[in-house]
GROMACS .gro file of N, CA and C in nm:
model
  405
    1UNK      N    1   4.404   2.022  -0.298
    1UNK     CA    2   4.325   1.974  -0.412
    1UNK      C    3   4.285   1.829  -0.393
    2UNK      N    4   4.373   1.747  -0.339
    2UNK     CA    5   4.344   1.604  -0.321
    2UNK      C    6   4.229   1.584  -0.223
    3UNK      N    7   4.222   1.665  -0.118
    3UNK     CA    8   4.115   1.654  -0.019
    3UNK      C    9   3.979   1.680  -0.084
    4UNK      N   10   3.969   1.771  -0.180
    4UNK     CA   11   3.846   1.802  -0.246
    4UNK      C   12   3.792   1.681  -0.325
    5UNK      N   13   3.878   1.596  -0.375
    5UNK     CA   14   3.837   1.478  -0.452
    5UNK      C   15   3.798   1.364  -0.361
    6UNK      N   16   3.867   1.349  -0.248
    6UNK     CA   17   3.845   1.237  -0.156
    6UNK      C   18   3.711   1.250  -0.086
    7UNK      N   19   3.671   1.367  -0.039
    7UNK     CA   20   3.549   1.382   0.037
    7UNK      C   21   3.425   1.345  -0.049
    8UNK      N   22   3.411   1.398  -0.172
    8UNK     CA   23   3.293   1.354  -0.250
    8UNK      C   24   3.298   1.206  -0.284
    9UNK      N   25   3.416   1.149  -0.302
    9UNK     CA   26   3.428   1.008  -0.330
    9UNK      C   27   3.379   0.926  -0.210
   10UNK      N   28   3.410   0.966  -0.089
   10UNK     CA   29   3.366   0.898   0.029
   10UNK      C   30   3.215   0.905   0.043
   11UNK      N   31   3.158   1.022   0.014
   11UNK     CA   32   3.014   1.038   0.022
   11UNK      C   33   2.944   0.942  -0.076
   12UNK      N   34   2.993   0.936  -0.201
   12UNK     CA   35   2.937   0.846  -0.298
   12UNK      C   36   2.951   0.699  -0.259
   13UNK      N   37   3.064   0.664  -0.201
   13UNK     CA   38   3.087   0.527  -0.153
   13UNK      C   39   2.989   0.490  -0.042
   14UNK      N   40   2.968   0.580   0.051
   14UNK     CA   41   2.873   0.555   0.159
   14UNK      C   42   2.732   0.543   0.107
   15UNK      N   43   2.695   0.626   0.010
   15UNK     CA   44   2.561   0.617  -0.047
   15UNK      C   45   2.541   0.485  -0.118
   16UNK      N   46   2.640   0.437  -0.188
   16UNK     CA   47   2.630   0.308  -0.256
   16UNK      C   48   2.615   0.193  -0.158
   17UNK      N   49   2.683   0.202  -0.045
   17UNK     CA   50   2.676   0.097   0.058
   17UNK      C   51   2.540   0.098   0.124
   18UNK      N   52   2.470   0.208   0.126
   18UNK     CA   53   2.342   0.217   0.196
   18UNK      C   54   2.228   0.162   0.109
   19UNK      N   55   2.253   0.135  -0.018
   19UNK     CA   56   2.147   0.081  -0.105
   19UNK      C   57   2.108  -0.058  -0.061
   20UNK      N   58   1.982  -0.092  -0.079
   20UNK     CA   59   1.933  -0.227  -0.047
   20UNK      C   60   1.961  -0.318  -0.165
   21UNK      N   61   2.049  -0.417  -0.151
   21UNK     CA   62   2.088  -0.498  -0.265
   21UNK      C   63   1.975  -0.589  -0.316
   22UNK      N   64   1.879  -0.624  -0.230
   22UNK     CA   65   1.773  -0.715  -0.274
   22UNK      C   66   1.667  -0.639  -0.357
   23UNK      N   67   1.632  -0.519  -0.316
   23UNK     CA   68   1.528  -0.449  -0.388
   23UNK      C   69   1.584  -0.356  -0.493
   24UNK      N   70   1.712  -0.325  -0.484
   24UNK     CA   71   1.772  -0.232  -0.578
   24UNK      C   72   1.737  -0.088  -0.541
   25UNK      N   73   1.672  -0.069  -0.426
   25UNK     CA   74   1.633   0.065  -0.383
   25UNK      C   75   1.757   0.143  -0.344
   26UNK      N   76   1.757   0.268  -0.374
   26UNK     CA   77   1.865   0.359  -0.340
   26UNK      C   78   1.816   0.451  -0.228
   27UNK      N   79   1.906   0.496  -0.143
   27UNK     CA   80   1.863   0.590  -0.039
   27UNK      C   81   1.819   0.720  -0.105
   28UNK      N   82   1.732   0.792  -0.035
   28UNK     CA   83   1.683   0.920  -0.083
   28UNK      C   84   1.794   1.021  -0.067
   29UNK      N   85   1.840   1.077  -0.178
   29UNK     CA   86   1.950   1.173  -0.173
   29UNK      C   87   1.897   1.315  -0.204
   30UNK      N   88   1.770   1.339  -0.177
   30UNK     CA   89   1.712   1.471  -0.200
   30UNK      C   90   1.781   1.572  -0.114
   31UNK      N   91   1.791   1.691  -0.166
   31UNK     CA   92   1.858   1.799  -0.095
   31UNK      C   93   1.776   1.841   0.025
   32UNK      N   94   1.844   1.906   0.119
   32UNK     CA   95   1.778   1.955   0.242
   32UNK      C   96   1.672   2.056   0.201
   33UNK      N   97   1.559   2.051   0.270
   33UNK     CA   98   1.453   2.145   0.244
   33UNK      C   99   1.351   2.095   0.143
   34UNK      N  100   1.381   1.981   0.075
   34UNK     CA  101   1.285   1.928  -0.018
   34UNK      C  102   1.185   1.843   0.057
   35UNK      N  103   1.063   1.837   0.008
   35UNK     CA  104   0.959   1.756   0.067
   35UNK      C  105   0.983   1.610   0.039
   36UNK      N  106   1.002   1.529   0.143
   36UNK     CA  107   1.029   1.389   0.126
   36UNK      C  108   0.909   1.308   0.171
   37UNK      N  109   0.853   1.224   0.084
   37UNK     CA  110   0.740   1.141   0.114
   37UNK      C  111   0.784   1.026   0.202
   38UNK      N  112   0.697   0.981   0.291
   38UNK     CA  113   0.732   0.871   0.382
   38UNK      C  114   0.706   0.735   0.317
   39UNK      N  115   0.655   0.729   0.195
   39UNK     CA  116   0.626   0.602   0.129
   39UNK      C  117   0.745   0.507   0.121
   40UNK      N  118   0.865   0.556   0.083
   40UNK     CA  119   0.977   0.462   0.077
   40UNK      C  120   1.006   0.399   0.214
   41UNK      N  121   0.990   0.475   0.320
   41UNK     CA  122   1.016   0.419   0.453
   41UNK      C  123   0.906   0.321   0.489
   42UNK      N  124   0.782   0.348   0.454
   42UNK     CA  125   0.669   0.259   0.485
   42UNK      C  126   0.680   0.128   0.407
   43UNK      N  127   0.742   0.133   0.288
   43UNK     CA  128   0.751   0.013   0.206
   43UNK      C  129   0.837  -0.094   0.272
   44UNK      N  130   0.928  -0.055   0.359
   44UNK     CA  131   1.012  -0.151   0.424
   44UNK      C  132   0.948  -0.213   0.547
   45UNK      N  133   0.837  -0.154   0.593
   45UNK     CA  134   0.769  -0.205   0.710
   45UNK      C  135   0.690  -0.329   0.676
   46UNK      N  136   0.676  -0.426   0.768
   46UNK     CA  137   0.593  -0.540   0.738
   46UNK      C  138   0.446  -0.496   0.729
   47UNK      N  139   0.364  -0.576   0.658
   47UNK     CA  140   0.224  -0.535   0.646
   47UNK      C  141   0.158  -0.531   0.782
   48UNK      N  142   0.069  -0.436   0.804
   48UNK     CA  143   0.001  -0.427   0.933
   48UNK      C  144  -0.086  -0.547   0.955
   49UNK      N  145  -0.113  -0.576   1.081
   49UNK     CA  146  -0.203  -0.686   1.118
   49UNK      C  147  -0.346  -0.634   1.110
   50UNK      N  148  -0.408  -0.657   0.998
   50UNK     CA  149  -0.544  -0.606   0.975
   50UNK      C  150  -0.640  -0.722   0.990
   51UNK      N  151  -0.728  -0.712   1.093
   51UNK     CA  152  -0.824  -0.818   1.119
   51UNK      C  153  -0.967  -0.779   1.090
   52UNK      N  154  -0.989  -0.651   1.063
   52UNK     CA  155  -1.123  -0.609   1.023
   52UNK      C  156  -1.110  -0.496   0.923
   53UNK      N  157  -1.215  -0.475   0.840
   53UNK     CA  158  -1.204  -0.375   0.733
   53UNK      C  159  -1.182  -0.235   0.779
   54UNK      N  160  -1.230  -0.199   0.897
   54UNK     CA  161  -1.212  -0.064   0.947
   54UNK      C  162  -1.063  -0.029   0.965
   55UNK      N  163  -0.980  -0.129   0.986
   55UNK     CA  164  -0.837  -0.105   1.007
   55UNK      C  165  -0.766  -0.077   0.874
   56UNK      N  166  -0.836  -0.089   0.763
   56UNK     CA  167  -0.776  -0.057   0.634
   56UNK      C  168  -0.764   0.097   0.618
   57UNK      N  169  -0.849   0.169   0.684
   57UNK     CA  170  -0.848   0.316   0.670
   57UNK      C  171  -0.713   0.372   0.711
   58UNK      N  172  -0.661   0.458   0.624
   58UNK     CA  173  -0.531   0.522   0.650
   58UNK      C  174  -0.414   0.446   0.592
   59UNK      N  175  -0.433   0.321   0.548
   59UNK     CA  176  -0.323   0.249   0.488
   59UNK      C  177  -0.293   0.302   0.348
   60UNK      N  178  -0.164   0.301   0.311
   60UNK     CA  179  -0.129   0.343   0.175
   60UNK      C  180  -0.147   0.226   0.080
   61UNK      N  181  -0.135   0.253  -0.049
   61UNK     CA  182  -0.159   0.152  -0.151
   61UNK      C  183  -0.067   0.030  -0.134
   62UNK      N  184   0.058   0.051  -0.102
   62UNK     CA  185   0.149  -0.063  -0.083
   62UNK      C  186   0.107  -0.150   0.034
   63UNK      N  187   0.063  -0.085   0.142
   63UNK     CA  188   0.022  -0.163   0.260
   63UNK      C  189  -0.103  -0.243   0.231
   64UNK      N  190  -0.197  -0.186   0.157
   64UNK     CA  191  -0.319  -0.258   0.122
   64UNK      C  192  -0.286  -0.379   0.038
   65UNK      N  193  -0.198  -0.361  -0.060
   65UNK     CA  194  -0.155  -0.475  -0.145
   65UNK      C  195  -0.086  -0.582  -0.062
   66UNK      N  196  -0.008  -0.542   0.037
   66UNK     CA  197   0.060  -0.639   0.125
   66UNK      C  198  -0.042  -0.719   0.206
   67UNK      N  199  -0.153  -0.654   0.244
   67UNK     CA  200  -0.256  -0.723   0.326
   67UNK      C  201  -0.351  -0.805   0.240
   68UNK      N  202  -0.400  -0.746   0.132
   68UNK     CA  203  -0.507  -0.809   0.052
   68UNK      C  204  -0.464  -0.860  -0.085
   69UNK      N  205  -0.342  -0.831  -0.128
   69UNK     CA  206  -0.302  -0.869  -0.262
   69UNK      C  207  -0.352  -0.767  -0.364
   70UNK      N  208  -0.339  -0.801  -0.491
   70UNK     CA  209  -0.383  -0.715  -0.598
   70UNK      C  210  -0.538  -0.714  -0.607
   71UNK      N  211  -0.594  -0.598  -0.630
   71UNK     CA  212  -0.742  -0.593  -0.642
   71UNK      C  213  -0.788  -0.663  -0.771
   72UNK      N  214  -0.912  -0.705  -0.772
   72UNK     CA  215  -0.974  -0.766  -0.889
   72UNK      C  216  -1.000  -0.664  -0.997
   73UNK      N  217  -1.020  -0.537  -0.956
   73UNK     CA  218  -1.055  -0.431  -1.049
   73UNK      C  219  -1.013  -0.299  -0.989
   74UNK      N  220  -0.963  -0.207  -1.070
   74UNK     CA  221  -0.932  -0.071  -1.023
   74UNK      C  222  -0.989   0.032  -1.121
   75UNK      N  223  -1.023   0.144  -1.066
   75UNK     CA  224  -1.068   0.256  -1.148
   75UNK      C  225  -1.010   0.382  -1.091
   76UNK      N  226  -0.961   0.471  -1.177
   76UNK     CA  227  -0.904   0.597  -1.135
   76UNK      C  228  -0.995   0.711  -1.174
   77UNK      N  229  -1.044   0.783  -1.077
   77UNK     CA  230  -1.120   0.904  -1.093
   77UNK      C  231  -1.054   1.007  -1.006
   78UNK      N  232  -0.956   1.079  -1.062
   78UNK     CA  233  -0.876   1.172  -0.985
   78UNK      C  234  -0.966   1.263  -0.899
   79UNK      N  235  -0.932   1.283  -0.777
   79UNK     CA  236  -0.811   1.243  -0.705
   79UNK      C  237  -0.821   1.106  -0.638
   80UNK      N  238  -0.923   1.028  -0.674
   80UNK     CA  239  -0.945   0.901  -0.604
   80UNK      C  240  -0.912   0.782  -0.695
   81UNK      N  241  -0.888   0.668  -0.628
   81UNK     CA  242  -0.881   0.539  -0.695
   81UNK      C  243  -0.977   0.447  -0.621
   82UNK      N  244  -1.050   0.366  -0.696
   82UNK     CA  245  -1.139   0.267  -0.638
   82UNK      C  246  -1.083   0.131  -0.666
   83UNK      N  247  -1.059   0.056  -0.561
   83UNK     CA  248  -1.006  -0.079  -0.573
   83UNK      C  249  -1.116  -0.175  -0.533
   84UNK      N  250  -1.141  -0.278  -0.610
   84UNK     CA  251  -1.244  -0.377  -0.580
   84UNK      C  252  -1.178  -0.515  -0.557
   85UNK      N  253  -1.223  -0.578  -0.454
   85UNK     CA  254  -1.184  -0.715  -0.423
   85UNK      C  255  -1.315  -0.797  -0.431
   86UNK      N  256  -1.326  -0.876  -0.540
   86UNK     CA  257  -1.447  -0.953  -0.567
   86UNK      C  258  -1.426  -1.099  -0.521
   87UNK      N  259  -1.515  -1.144  -0.441
   87UNK     CA  260  -1.517  -1.284  -0.396
   87UNK      C  261  -1.656  -1.341  -0.423
   88UNK      N  262  -1.676  -1.466  -0.390
   88UNK     CA  263  -1.800  -1.536  -0.424
   88UNK      C  264  -1.923  -1.465  -0.372
   89UNK      N  265  -1.923  -1.421  -0.247
   89UNK     CA  266  -2.047  -1.369  -0.188
   89UNK      C  267  -2.055  -1.217  -0.181
   90UNK      N  268  -1.948  -1.146  -0.215
   90UNK     CA  269  -1.953  -1.001  -0.198
   90UNK      C  270  -1.842  -0.931  -0.275
   91UNK      N  271  -1.847  -0.800  -0.273
   91UNK     CA  272  -1.740  -0.716  -0.328
   91UNK      C  273  -1.700  -0.615  -0.220
   92UNK      N  274  -1.571  -0.606  -0.196
   92UNK     CA  275  -1.517  -0.506  -0.102
   92UNK      C  276  -1.460  -0.394  -0.188
   93UNK      N  277  -1.516  -0.274  -0.173
   93UNK     CA  278  -1.468  -0.157  -0.244
   93UNK      C  279  -1.384  -0.072  -0.150
   94UNK      N  280  -1.266  -0.034  -0.194
   94UNK     CA  281  -1.180   0.057  -0.118
   94UNK      C  282  -1.165   0.187  -0.198
   95UNK      N  283  -1.176   0.298  -0.127
   95UNK     CA  284  -1.168   0.429  -0.190
   95UNK      C  285  -1.041   0.495  -0.136
   96UNK      N  286  -0.941   0.507  -0.227
   96UNK     CA  287  -0.812   0.560  -0.189
   96UNK      C  288  -0.801   0.702  -0.248
   97UNK      N  289  -0.754   0.797  -0.167
   97UNK     CA  290  -0.738   0.933  -0.211
   97UNK      C  291  -0.593   0.973  -0.207
   98UNK      N  292  -0.556   1.064  -0.299
   98UNK     CA  293  -0.418   1.113  -0.305
   98UNK      C  294  -0.378   1.179  -0.173
   99UNK      N  295  -0.259   1.145  -0.132
   99UNK     CA  296  -0.199   1.210  -0.015
   99UNK      C  297  -0.049   1.219  -0.044
  100UNK      N  298  -0.006   1.335  -0.086
  100UNK     CA  299   0.135   1.347  -0.128
  100UNK      C  300   0.155   1.273  -0.258
  101UNK      N  301   0.248   1.182  -0.260
  101UNK     CA  302   0.277   1.103  -0.380
  101UNK      C  303   0.216   0.964  -0.373
  102UNK      N  304   0.134   0.937  -0.275
  102UNK     CA  305   0.075   0.806  -0.262
  102UNK      C  306  -0.079   0.820  -0.248
  103UNK      N  307  -0.145   0.710  -0.237
  103UNK     CA  308  -0.290   0.709  -0.211
  103UNK      C  309  -0.313   0.635  -0.082
  104UNK      N  310  -0.414   0.679  -0.005
  104UNK     CA  311  -0.447   0.615   0.123
  104UNK      C  312  -0.597   0.583   0.125
  105UNK      N  313  -0.633   0.475   0.197
  105UNK     CA  314  -0.770   0.434   0.209
  105UNK      C  315  -0.844   0.537   0.298
  106UNK      N  316  -0.948   0.592   0.243
  106UNK     CA  317  -1.032   0.690   0.317
  106UNK      C  318  -1.164   0.626   0.357
  107UNK      N  319  -1.209   0.527   0.279
  107UNK     CA  320  -1.341   0.470   0.302
  107UNK      C  321  -1.344   0.331   0.239
  108UNK      N  322  -1.431   0.246   0.291
  108UNK     CA  323  -1.456   0.116   0.231
  108UNK      C  324  -1.607   0.089   0.231
  109UNK      N  325  -1.649   0.002   0.142
  109UNK     CA  326  -1.790  -0.037   0.134
  109UNK      C  327  -1.797  -0.183   0.093
  110UNK      N  328  -1.897  -0.251   0.146
  110UNK     CA  329  -1.921  -0.391   0.113
  110UNK      C  330  -2.054  -0.398   0.038
  111UNK      N  331  -2.051  -0.468  -0.076
  111UNK     CA  332  -2.175  -0.485  -0.155
  111UNK      C  333  -2.196  -0.634  -0.176
  112UNK      N  334  -2.323  -0.674  -0.167
  112UNK     CA  335  -2.356  -0.815  -0.184
  112UNK      C  336  -2.506  -0.826  -0.218
  113UNK      N  337  -2.541  -0.925  -0.301
  113UNK     CA  338  -2.682  -0.946  -0.331
  113UNK      C  339  -2.757  -1.008  -0.214
  114UNK      N  340  -2.682  -1.058  -0.115
  114UNK     CA  341  -2.745  -1.116   0.006
  114UNK      C  342  -2.700  -1.035   0.127
  115UNK      N  343  -2.761  -1.060   0.237
  115UNK     CA  344  -2.724  -0.988   0.361
  115UNK      C  345  -2.595  -1.052   0.413
  116UNK      N  346  -2.488  -0.972   0.422
  116UNK     CA  347  -2.360  -1.021   0.470
  116UNK      C  348  -2.294  -0.906   0.548
  117UNK      N  349  -2.232  -0.934   0.659
  117UNK     CA  350  -2.168  -0.830   0.736
  117UNK      C  351  -2.037  -0.788   0.670
  118UNK      N  352  -1.994  -0.670   0.705
  118UNK     CA  353  -1.865  -0.622   0.654
  118UNK      C  354  -1.753  -0.720   0.695
  119UNK      N  355  -1.759  -0.767   0.818
  119UNK     CA  356  -1.655  -0.860   0.866
  119UNK      C  357  -1.655  -0.990   0.789
  120UNK      N  358  -1.773  -1.044   0.762
  120UNK     CA  359  -1.782  -1.172   0.690
  120UNK      C  360  -1.727  -1.157   0.547
  121UNK      N  361  -1.754  -1.046   0.484
  121UNK     CA  362  -1.700  -1.021   0.348
  121UNK      C  363  -1.547  -1.009   0.358
  122UNK      N  364  -1.499  -0.931   0.451
  122UNK     CA  365  -1.355  -0.911   0.468
  122UNK      C  366  -1.286  -1.045   0.494
  123UNK      N  367  -1.346  -1.128   0.580
  123UNK     CA  368  -1.288  -1.259   0.609
  123UNK      C  369  -1.280  -1.345   0.483
  124UNK      N  370  -1.381  -1.336   0.398
  124UNK     CA  371  -1.381  -1.414   0.275
  124UNK      C  372  -1.272  -1.363   0.178
  125UNK      N  373  -1.252  -1.231   0.172
  125UNK     CA  374  -1.145  -1.175   0.090
  125UNK      C  375  -1.010  -1.227   0.140
  126UNK      N  376  -0.989  -1.224   0.269
  126UNK     CA  377  -0.861  -1.274   0.325
  126UNK      C  378  -0.843  -1.423   0.300
  127UNK      N  379  -0.951  -1.499   0.316
  127UNK     CA  380  -0.946  -1.646   0.295
  127UNK      C  381  -0.911  -1.677   0.151
  128UNK      N  382  -0.972  -1.605   0.058
  128UNK     CA  383  -0.944  -1.622  -0.085
  128UNK      C  384  -0.800  -1.591  -0.118
  129UNK      N  385  -0.748  -1.488  -0.058
  129UNK     CA  386  -0.609  -1.448  -0.079
  129UNK      C  387  -0.515  -1.563  -0.031
  130UNK      N  388  -0.549  -1.625   0.079
  130UNK     CA  389  -0.467  -1.729   0.137
  130UNK      C  390  -0.493  -1.866   0.078
  131UNK      N  391  -0.592  -1.875  -0.012
  131UNK     CA  392  -0.622  -2.003  -0.074
  131UNK      C  393  -0.704  -2.095   0.011
  132UNK      N  394  -0.770  -2.040   0.114
  132UNK     CA  395  -0.854  -2.122   0.201
  132UNK      C  396  -0.992  -2.131   0.138
  133UNK      N  397  -1.045  -2.254   0.118
  133UNK     CA  398  -1.178  -2.268   0.057
  133UNK      C  399  -1.284  -2.204   0.147
  134UNK      N  400  -1.380  -2.140   0.082
  134UNK     CA  401  -1.494  -2.084   0.156
  134UNK      C  402  -1.621  -2.160   0.113
  135UNK      N  403  -1.713  -2.170   0.207
  135UNK     CA  404  -1.834  -2.246   0.175
  135UNK      C  405  -1.951  -2.153   0.145
   0.00000   0.00000   0.00000
């Protein structure tokens, strides 16, 4: 009888030790055979090195926020979300679609009243995020 009490206690103790004390995140204790999303694992990864807007494709919502910060505007039209990053010379629109329990960038578009390249707009969004003045 004593062995039956000790084994579950050890399992609970190990699970408590595996929790991340800084984020308060707990390990996934879902039963075997359940569909487990990779988003919790991706959240612990550093943001990807994104140097051009095409590299945003496939990133999940957390990764986009890590790279670009919070959007200026969001709109939800299931199954999509549209995120806008508005800067002085342009607007970068990201179109995120549901994938499991998260959203991923499927497409981006740059809009501007003047002729501006996608890269120039993206660079301005990044510069604004970092507090670098743009001319």
